[in-house]
XYZ file of C-alpha atoms in Angstrom:
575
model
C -29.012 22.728 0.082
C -25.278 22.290 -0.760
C -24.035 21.705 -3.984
C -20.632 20.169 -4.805
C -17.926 22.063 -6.927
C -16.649 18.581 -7.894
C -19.669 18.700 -10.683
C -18.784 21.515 -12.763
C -16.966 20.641 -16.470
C -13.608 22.265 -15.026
C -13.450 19.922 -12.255
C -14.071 17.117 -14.768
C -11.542 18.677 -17.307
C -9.313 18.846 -14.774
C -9.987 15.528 -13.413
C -9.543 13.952 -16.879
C -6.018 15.868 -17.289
C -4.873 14.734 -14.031
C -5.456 10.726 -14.498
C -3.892 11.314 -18.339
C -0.967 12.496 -16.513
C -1.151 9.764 -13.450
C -0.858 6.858 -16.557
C 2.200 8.468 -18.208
C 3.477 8.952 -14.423
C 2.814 5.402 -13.728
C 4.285 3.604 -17.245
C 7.764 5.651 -16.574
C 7.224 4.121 -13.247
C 7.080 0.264 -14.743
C 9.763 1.144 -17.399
C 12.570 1.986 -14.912
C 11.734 -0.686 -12.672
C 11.808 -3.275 -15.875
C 15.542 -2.405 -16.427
C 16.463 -1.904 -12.923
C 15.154 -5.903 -12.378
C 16.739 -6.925 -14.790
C 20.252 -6.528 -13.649
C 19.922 -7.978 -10.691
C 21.584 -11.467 -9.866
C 19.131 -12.545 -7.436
C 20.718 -16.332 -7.301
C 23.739 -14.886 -5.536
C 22.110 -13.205 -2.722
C 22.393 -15.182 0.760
C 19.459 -16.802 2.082
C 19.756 -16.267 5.739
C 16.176 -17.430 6.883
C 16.156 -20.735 5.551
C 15.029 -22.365 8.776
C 11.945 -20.187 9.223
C 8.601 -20.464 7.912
C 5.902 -17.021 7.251
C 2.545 -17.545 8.434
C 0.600 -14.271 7.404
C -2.784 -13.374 8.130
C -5.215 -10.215 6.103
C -7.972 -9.745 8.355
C -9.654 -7.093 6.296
C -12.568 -7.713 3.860
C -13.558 -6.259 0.614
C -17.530 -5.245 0.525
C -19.616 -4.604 -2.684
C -19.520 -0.950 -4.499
C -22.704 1.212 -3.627
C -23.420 -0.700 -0.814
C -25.250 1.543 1.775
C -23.767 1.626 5.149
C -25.656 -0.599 7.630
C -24.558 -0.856 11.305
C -21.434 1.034 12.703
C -18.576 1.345 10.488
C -19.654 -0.872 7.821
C -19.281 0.509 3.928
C -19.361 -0.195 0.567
C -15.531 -0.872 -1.122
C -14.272 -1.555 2.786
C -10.758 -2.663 1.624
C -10.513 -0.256 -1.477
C -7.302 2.419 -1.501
C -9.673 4.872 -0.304
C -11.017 3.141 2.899
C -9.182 -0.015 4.650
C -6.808 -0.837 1.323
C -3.514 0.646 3.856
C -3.692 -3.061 5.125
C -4.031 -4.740 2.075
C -0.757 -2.591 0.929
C 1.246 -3.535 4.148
C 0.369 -7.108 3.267
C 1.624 -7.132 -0.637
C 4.743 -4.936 0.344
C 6.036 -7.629 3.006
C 4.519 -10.574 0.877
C 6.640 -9.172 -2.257
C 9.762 -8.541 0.129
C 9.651 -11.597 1.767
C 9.445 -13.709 -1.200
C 11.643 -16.130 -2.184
C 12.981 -16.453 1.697
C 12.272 -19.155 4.094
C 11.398 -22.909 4.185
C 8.060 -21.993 3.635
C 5.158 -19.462 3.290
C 1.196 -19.182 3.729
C -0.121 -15.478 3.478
C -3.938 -15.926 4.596
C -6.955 -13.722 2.680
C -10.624 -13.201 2.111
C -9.515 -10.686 -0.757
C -9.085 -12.876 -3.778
C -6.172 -10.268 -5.592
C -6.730 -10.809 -9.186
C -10.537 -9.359 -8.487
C -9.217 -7.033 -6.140
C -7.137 -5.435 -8.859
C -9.431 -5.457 -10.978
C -11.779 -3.527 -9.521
C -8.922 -0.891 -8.114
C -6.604 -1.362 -10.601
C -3.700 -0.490 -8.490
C -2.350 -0.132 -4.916
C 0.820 1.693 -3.478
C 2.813 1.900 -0.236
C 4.296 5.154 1.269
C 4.300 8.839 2.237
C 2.665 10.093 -0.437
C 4.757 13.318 -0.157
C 7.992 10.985 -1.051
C 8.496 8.387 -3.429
C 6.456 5.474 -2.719
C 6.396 2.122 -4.122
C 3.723 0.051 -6.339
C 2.596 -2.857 -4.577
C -0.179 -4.012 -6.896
C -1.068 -3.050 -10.425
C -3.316 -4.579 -13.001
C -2.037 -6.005 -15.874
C 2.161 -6.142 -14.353
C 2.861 -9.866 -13.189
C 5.670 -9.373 -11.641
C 3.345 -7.373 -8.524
C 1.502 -10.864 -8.314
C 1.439 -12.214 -4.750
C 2.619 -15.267 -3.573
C 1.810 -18.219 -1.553
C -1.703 -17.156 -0.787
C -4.308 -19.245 0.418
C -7.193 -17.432 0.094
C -10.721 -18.608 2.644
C -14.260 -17.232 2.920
C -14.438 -14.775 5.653
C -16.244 -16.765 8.180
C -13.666 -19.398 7.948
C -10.763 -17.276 7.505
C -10.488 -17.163 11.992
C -9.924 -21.064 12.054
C -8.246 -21.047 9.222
C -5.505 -18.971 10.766
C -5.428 -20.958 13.999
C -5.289 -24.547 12.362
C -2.519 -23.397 10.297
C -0.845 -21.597 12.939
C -0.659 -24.577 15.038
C 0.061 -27.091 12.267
C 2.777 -24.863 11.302
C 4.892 -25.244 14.715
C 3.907 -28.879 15.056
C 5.888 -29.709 11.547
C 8.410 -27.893 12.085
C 11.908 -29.189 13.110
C 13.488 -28.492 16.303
C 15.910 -26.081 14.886
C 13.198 -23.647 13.018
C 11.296 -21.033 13.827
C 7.722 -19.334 13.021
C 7.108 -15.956 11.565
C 3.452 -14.556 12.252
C 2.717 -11.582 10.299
C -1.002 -10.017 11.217
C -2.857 -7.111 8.958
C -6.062 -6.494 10.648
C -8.298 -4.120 12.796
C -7.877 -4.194 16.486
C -10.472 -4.630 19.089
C -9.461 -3.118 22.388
C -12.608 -4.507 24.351
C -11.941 -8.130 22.726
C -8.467 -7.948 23.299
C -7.563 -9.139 19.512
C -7.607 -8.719 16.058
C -10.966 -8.262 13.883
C -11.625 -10.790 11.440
C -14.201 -9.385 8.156
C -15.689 -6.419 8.567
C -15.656 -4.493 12.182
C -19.295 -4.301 13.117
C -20.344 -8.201 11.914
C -16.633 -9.662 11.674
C -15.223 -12.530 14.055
C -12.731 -11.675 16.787
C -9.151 -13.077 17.195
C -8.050 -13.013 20.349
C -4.698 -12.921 22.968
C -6.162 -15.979 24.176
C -6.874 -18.178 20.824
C -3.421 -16.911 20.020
C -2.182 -18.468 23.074
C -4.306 -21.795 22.049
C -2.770 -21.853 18.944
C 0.593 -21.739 19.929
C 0.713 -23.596 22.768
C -1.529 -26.451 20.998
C 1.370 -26.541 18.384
C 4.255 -26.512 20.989
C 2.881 -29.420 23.088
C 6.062 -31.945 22.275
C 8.441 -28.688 21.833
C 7.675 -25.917 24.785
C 10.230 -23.311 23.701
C 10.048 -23.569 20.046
C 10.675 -19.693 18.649
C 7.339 -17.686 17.662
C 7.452 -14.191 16.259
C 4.264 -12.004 16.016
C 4.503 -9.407 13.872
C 1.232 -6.958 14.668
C -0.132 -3.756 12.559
C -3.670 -3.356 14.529
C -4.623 -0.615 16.913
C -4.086 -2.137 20.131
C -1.482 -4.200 19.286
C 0.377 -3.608 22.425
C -2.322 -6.279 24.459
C 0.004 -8.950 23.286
C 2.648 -7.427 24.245
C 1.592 -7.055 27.930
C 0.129 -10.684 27.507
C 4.468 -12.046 26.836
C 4.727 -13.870 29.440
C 1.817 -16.440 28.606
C 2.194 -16.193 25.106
C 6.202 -16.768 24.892
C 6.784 -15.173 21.790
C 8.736 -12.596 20.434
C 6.447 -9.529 19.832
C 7.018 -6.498 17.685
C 3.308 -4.611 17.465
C 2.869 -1.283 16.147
C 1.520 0.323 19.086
C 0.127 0.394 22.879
C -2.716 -1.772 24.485
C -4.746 1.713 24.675
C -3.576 3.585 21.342
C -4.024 3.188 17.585
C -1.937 2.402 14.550
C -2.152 5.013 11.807
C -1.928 4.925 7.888
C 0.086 7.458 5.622
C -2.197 10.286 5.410
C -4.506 10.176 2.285
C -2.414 11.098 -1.231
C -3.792 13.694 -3.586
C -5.771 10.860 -5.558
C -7.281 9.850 -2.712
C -6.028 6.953 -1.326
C -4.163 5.880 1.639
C -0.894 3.980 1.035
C -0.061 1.271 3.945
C 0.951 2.432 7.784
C 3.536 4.148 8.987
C 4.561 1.418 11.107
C 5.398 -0.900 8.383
C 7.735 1.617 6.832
C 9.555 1.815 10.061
C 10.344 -1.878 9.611
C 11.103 -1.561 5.754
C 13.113 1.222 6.834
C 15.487 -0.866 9.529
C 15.706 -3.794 7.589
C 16.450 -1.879 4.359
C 19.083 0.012 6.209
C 20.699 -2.477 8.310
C 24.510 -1.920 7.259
C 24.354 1.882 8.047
C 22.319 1.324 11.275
C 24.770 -1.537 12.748
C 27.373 0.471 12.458
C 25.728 3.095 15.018
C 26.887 -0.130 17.594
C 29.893 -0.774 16.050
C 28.639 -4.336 14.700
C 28.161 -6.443 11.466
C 25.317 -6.829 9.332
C 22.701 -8.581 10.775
C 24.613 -8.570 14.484
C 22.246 -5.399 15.797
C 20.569 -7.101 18.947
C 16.721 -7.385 18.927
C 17.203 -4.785 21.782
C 18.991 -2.074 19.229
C 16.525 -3.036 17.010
C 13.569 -1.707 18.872
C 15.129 1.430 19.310
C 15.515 1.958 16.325
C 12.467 1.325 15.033
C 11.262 3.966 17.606
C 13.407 6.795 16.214
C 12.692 5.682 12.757
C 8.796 5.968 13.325
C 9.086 9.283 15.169
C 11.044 10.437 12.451
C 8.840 8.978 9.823
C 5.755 11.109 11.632
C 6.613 14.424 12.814
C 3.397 14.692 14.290
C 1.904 14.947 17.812
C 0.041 11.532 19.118
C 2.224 9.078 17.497
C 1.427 5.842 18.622
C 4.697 3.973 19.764
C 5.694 0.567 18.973
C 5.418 -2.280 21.486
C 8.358 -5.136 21.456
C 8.804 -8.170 23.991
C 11.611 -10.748 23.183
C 11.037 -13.905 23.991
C 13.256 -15.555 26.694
C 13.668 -12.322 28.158
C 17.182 -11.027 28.182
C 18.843 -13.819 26.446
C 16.336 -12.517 24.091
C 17.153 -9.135 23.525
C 20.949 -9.512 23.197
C 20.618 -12.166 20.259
C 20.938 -10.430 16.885
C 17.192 -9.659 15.518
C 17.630 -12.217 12.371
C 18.189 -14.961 14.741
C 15.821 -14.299 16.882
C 12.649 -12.943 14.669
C 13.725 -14.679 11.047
C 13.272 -11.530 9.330
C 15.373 -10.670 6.731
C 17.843 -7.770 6.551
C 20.043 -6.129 4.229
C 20.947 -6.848 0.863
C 17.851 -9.432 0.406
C 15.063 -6.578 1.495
C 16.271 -4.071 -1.168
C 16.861 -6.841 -4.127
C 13.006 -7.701 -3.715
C 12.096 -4.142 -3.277
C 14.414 -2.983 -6.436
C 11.481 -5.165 -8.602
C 8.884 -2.875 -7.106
C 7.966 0.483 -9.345
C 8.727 3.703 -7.768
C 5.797 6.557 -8.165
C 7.009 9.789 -7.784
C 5.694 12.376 -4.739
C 2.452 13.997 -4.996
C 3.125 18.137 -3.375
C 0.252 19.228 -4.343
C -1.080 17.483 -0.935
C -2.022 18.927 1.853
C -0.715 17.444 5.119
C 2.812 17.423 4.743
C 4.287 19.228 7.634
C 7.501 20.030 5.116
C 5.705 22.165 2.744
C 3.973 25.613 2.994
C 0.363 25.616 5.415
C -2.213 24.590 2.985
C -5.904 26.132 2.544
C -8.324 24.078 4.998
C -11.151 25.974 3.938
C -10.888 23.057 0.756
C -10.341 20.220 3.017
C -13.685 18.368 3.135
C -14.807 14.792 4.621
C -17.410 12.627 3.063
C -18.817 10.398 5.987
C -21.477 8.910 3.920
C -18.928 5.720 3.930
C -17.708 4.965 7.051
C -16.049 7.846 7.793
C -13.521 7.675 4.941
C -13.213 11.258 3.169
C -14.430 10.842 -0.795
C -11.755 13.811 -1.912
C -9.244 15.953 -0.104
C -10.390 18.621 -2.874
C -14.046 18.213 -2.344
C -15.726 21.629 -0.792
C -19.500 22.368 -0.095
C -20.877 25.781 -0.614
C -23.397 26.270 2.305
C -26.128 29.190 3.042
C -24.860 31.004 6.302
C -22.287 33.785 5.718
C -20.524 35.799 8.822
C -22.274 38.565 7.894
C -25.403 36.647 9.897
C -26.733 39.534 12.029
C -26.468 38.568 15.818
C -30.392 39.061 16.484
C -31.263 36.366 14.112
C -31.728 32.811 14.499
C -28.559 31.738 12.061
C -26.614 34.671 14.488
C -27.792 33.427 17.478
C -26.626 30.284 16.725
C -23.305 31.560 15.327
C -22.624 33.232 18.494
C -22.796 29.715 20.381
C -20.911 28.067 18.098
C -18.072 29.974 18.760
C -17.757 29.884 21.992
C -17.956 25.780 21.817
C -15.530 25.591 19.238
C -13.207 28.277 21.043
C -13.325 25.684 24.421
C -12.652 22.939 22.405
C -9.933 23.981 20.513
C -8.439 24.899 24.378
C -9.255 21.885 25.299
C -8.025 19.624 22.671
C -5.053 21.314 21.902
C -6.809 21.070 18.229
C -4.496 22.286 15.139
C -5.361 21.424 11.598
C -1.871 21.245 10.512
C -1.899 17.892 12.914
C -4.967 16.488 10.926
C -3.988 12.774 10.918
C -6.256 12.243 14.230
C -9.315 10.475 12.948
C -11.518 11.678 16.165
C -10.757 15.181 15.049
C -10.988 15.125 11.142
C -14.831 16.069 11.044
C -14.390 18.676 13.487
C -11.354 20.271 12.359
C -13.685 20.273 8.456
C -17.068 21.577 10.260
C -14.978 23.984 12.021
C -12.797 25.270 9.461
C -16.121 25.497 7.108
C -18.343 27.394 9.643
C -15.191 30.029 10.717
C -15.090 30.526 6.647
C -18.907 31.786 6.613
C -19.316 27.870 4.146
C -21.156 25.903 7.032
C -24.866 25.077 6.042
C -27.660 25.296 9.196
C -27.266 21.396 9.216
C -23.439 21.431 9.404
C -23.613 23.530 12.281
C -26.220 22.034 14.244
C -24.400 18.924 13.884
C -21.043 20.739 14.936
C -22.766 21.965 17.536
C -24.230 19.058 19.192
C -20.452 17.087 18.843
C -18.778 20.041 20.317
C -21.618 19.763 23.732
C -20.812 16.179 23.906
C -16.866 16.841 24.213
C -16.924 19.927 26.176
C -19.025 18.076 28.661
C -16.669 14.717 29.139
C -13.340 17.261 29.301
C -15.262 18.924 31.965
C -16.244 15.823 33.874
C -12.811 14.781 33.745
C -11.402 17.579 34.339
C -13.139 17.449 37.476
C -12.575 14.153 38.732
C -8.510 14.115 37.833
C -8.908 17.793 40.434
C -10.838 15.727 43.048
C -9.097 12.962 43.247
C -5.391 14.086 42.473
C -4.828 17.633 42.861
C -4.132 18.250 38.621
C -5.279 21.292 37.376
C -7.430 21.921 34.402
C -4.911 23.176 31.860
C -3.033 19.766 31.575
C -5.915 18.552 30.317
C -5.435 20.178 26.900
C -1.354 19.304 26.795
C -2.608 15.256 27.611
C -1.684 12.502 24.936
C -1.549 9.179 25.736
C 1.025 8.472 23.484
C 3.434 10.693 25.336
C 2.248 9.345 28.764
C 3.164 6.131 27.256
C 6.703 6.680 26.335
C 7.371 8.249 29.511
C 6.198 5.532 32.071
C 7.760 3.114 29.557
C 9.843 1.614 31.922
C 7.834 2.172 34.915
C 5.381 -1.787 34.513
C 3.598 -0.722 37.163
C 2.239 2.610 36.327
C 1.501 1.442 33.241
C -0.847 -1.474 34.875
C -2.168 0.727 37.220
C -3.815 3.218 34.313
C -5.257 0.194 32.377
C -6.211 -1.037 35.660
C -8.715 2.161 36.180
C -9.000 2.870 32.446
C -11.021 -1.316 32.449
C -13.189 0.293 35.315
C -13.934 3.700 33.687
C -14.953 1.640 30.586
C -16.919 -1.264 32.492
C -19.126 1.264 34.438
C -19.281 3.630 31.410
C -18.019 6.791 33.472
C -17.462 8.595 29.436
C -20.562 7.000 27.860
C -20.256 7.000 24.048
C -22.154 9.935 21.883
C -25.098 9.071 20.085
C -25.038 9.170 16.337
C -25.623 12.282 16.055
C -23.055 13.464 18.358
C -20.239 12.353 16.548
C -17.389 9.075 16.986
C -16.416 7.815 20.505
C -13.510 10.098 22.106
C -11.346 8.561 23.851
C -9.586 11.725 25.765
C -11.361 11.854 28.625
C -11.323 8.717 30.137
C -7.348 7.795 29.249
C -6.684 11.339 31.108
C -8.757 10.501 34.445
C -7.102 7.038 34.241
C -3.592 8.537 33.615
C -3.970 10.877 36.129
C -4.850 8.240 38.909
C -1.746 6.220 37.717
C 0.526 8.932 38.408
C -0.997 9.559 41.696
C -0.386 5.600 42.913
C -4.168 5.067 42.366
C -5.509 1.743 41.025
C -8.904 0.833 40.300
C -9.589 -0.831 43.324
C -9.041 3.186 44.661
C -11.210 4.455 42.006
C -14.186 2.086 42.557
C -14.056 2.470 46.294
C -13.782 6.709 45.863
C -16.932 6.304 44.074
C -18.415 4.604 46.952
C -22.509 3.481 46.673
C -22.923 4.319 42.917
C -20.414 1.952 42.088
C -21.743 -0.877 44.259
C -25.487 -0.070 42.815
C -24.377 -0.273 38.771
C -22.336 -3.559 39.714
C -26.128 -4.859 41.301
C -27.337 -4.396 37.806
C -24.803 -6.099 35.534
């Protein structure tokens, strides 16, 4: 059996020593910010959204400590900092920078905060490899939210929608709503997930467009902005045209929103997509100038590509999802200045209400940051016994196969294998540890990294070994197909993102509706079938390459399901 170093009384010494030194870290923190508040005149700064009203909406919810995991993706502390507490930090930073502003403000919850921080007595927001910012912190009042309402989870859904819709039906003719959203996505709903993934409610395109529409009856163009952190955001976007709102979502209809990596105590500290707005908004002066304009004048268009440079240069990582923007009126839309248009706030305003917010200082020590020298993977090690979430980035297992394993024995026999899987898949996936962040990959890039050290237990690599099958077997089938049907060789396969196919058909509509066009078939006849447990998380590859591939060719689904001929026609008998 494995045994964990984390026990010993120098990991505890050290522990100790380290949390000693987080609390003197994190009272210089509060001290500076105390005196920097202080001197600012707040009364004096212009309020330049004073027709628009924040409607905001936490779709994550907090579960009981030591809970067991029952059903997919369900855990016990599900909105702590070490699991989904990245959305509860994007909703405090915008609810603290956005306060004060507006005609009025709801910000929507199951999380009641004053238990929240007491049970994780504080929260940040940031890279943790640069100075981040305090968003929540027991025992400092001035990190107290604001305007929330806060429901049970299975009424938080209506909730949302009644006051979504009352919202635009009060307001006069001359305001505008501002929808902020914090939640999981749902690509096969089409929405946001409400609670916990596997038992939570789903909020959809089309009770969005209910909503609205039910609260526009005696105004039809009254402005909307939706403001969107989920993974598969982008479905909104594509959905513009019936929704009639100004979008800005924080990624593609097929592609996921990511967090800041995990900091050296553990945590994860708000998305990366959310500092690309703080970023712009914060910045505003220096970025208007890049057009030659004042304050505030940047059009919603300049806005958006900015916010695509910012994020790319937040993330200097491969398989960075892009954001998604739609304006609404179309291109009377995205020449009006952003603040007009969206009622967010720019400037001057953003960095008075982020000057009351504590600054923590970097953490180096960590080991992702693609600025500082490669760290040791051998210690990287992921706890899935909660959902997935890694306990420790300094956890490590000692296991009982070395690489001395002589080849005629069972453990050698199996070693031998092993390699060759993991040598195809790291081909094939174009897998680097240095470019961690991809949650599909985290438990093979630890298994992997543990078994080429000689640390791998029998279990680890059976269980290595039976993902690894699984993978290697989908490439290959779509590998296959993308030949068949379009000519593509086999070595693209491992170059493929579909972030970067994204960004490249960007302006091309109709590619892009051609590949989700085949990528709804692939997934309705189950072409990729999902893995077992034991055979690791979905992977999504595959199936976005074949559908990719046919897009580029001129294929639609229509070409796909008619290709396939009688196999096709005898699944559809049996739905």
């Amino acid at each position: 059996m494995a045994e964990r170093k984390g026990s010993s009384k120098s990991s505890l010494h050290i522990a100790r020593r380290r949390s000693r030194a987080d609390s003197t870290v994190l009272n210089e923190a509060l001290q500076t910010t105390a005196q920097r508040v202080t001197s600012i005149e707040t009364e004096q700064l212009p309020e330049i959204t004073e027709h628009t009203h924040v409607l905001a909406l936490l779709g994550v919810e907090d579960t009981p400590s030591g809970q067991d995991t029952i059903g997919h993706k369900y855990y016990a502390d599900a909105a702590g900092p070490e699991n989904d507490g990245w959305f509860v930090a994007d909703f405090a930073l915008l609810n603290h920078l956005f306060h004060g502003l507006g005609k009025s403000q709801k910000w929507l919850t199951c999380i009641n905060d004053v238990e929240y921080v007491d049970k994780y007595s504080r929260l940040s927001h940031g890279n943790p490899h640069r100075e981040r910012r305090l968003v929540l912190c027991k025992g400092q009042s001035q990190l107290k939210l604001n305007n929330l309402v806060i429901c049970e989870t299975k009424l938080l859904r209506e909730s949302f929608l009644k006051a979504l819709t009352n919202t635009i039906q009060d307001a006069a003719p001359n305001d505008s709503v501002l929808v902020l959203c914090f939640a999981h996505g749902d690509r096969d709903a089409h929405g946001l997930v409400i609670g916990v993934p596997s038992r939570g409610s789903r909020l959809t395109v089309d009770d969005m467009h209910e909503a609205i529409q039910s609260g526009r009856a005696a105004k039809p163009s009254f402005p909307v902005t939706l403001f969107l952190t989920s993974c598969f955001s982008g479905q909104f976007t594509l959905e513009r045209h019936r929704l009639e709102s100004t979008i800005l979502a924080a990624t593609t209809a097929v592609n996921v929103s990511r967090s800041w990596h995990r900091s050296a105590s553990g945590q994860f500290a708000g998305s990366i997509y959310v500092s690309g707005l703080l970023k712009n908004l914060s910045e505003d002066e220096i970025k208007s100038q890049q057009y030659d304009k004042l304050p505030g004048a940047r059009h919603f268009h300049e806005l958006k590509i900015d916010m695509k440079a910012t994020i790319k240069a937040l993330y200097q990582r491969r398989g960075i999802s892009i954001p998604t923007f739609a304006a609404q009126g179309g291109a009377a839309g995205w020449l009006q200045s952003y603040p007009d248009l969206t009622g967010l706030a720019y400037g001057e305003i953003i960095r008075a209400n982020l000057a009351r917010l504590p600054i923590l200082p970097p953490n180096p020590e960590n080991s992702a940051d693609p600025g500082l020298p490669e760290p040791d993977y051998s210690e990287y090690r992921i706890d899935f016994s909660t959902g997935n979430r890694a306990a420790s980035i300094n956890d490590t297992q000692v296991g009982s196969i070395t690489v001395d394993a002589p080849p005629s024995s069972a453990q050698g026999a199996m070693r031998g294998e092993l390699l060759g899987q993991l040598d195809l898949y790291t081909h094939l996936s174009d897998l680097d540890p240095r470019a961690a962040a991809r949650s599909d990959e985290i438990e093979i890039i630890n298994l992997g990294t543990k078994f080429r050290n000689g640390k791998a237990c029998v279990y680890e690599m059976d269980r290595l070994g039976r993902i690894l099958a699984y993978r290697n077997l989908q490439a290959s089938f779509a590998m296959d197909w993308a030949k068949d049907f379009t000519s593509k060789p086999p070595s693209e396969f491992a170059k493929f993102d579909v972030g970067n196919w994204e960004e490249e058909n960007e302006e091309d509509e109709s590619a892009v509706k051609r590949m989700l066009d085949v990528d709804k078939l692939i997934t309705t006849l189950q072409l990729f079938p999902p893995p077992p447990a034991h055979q690791g998380v979905p992977w999504t590859k595959p199936e976005l390459y074949l559908a990719c591939a046919l897009a580029d060719k001129g294929l639609s689904g229509a070409d796909l399901r008619e290709a396939l001929g009688p196999a096709v026609k005898c699944q559809s008998i049996g739905q």
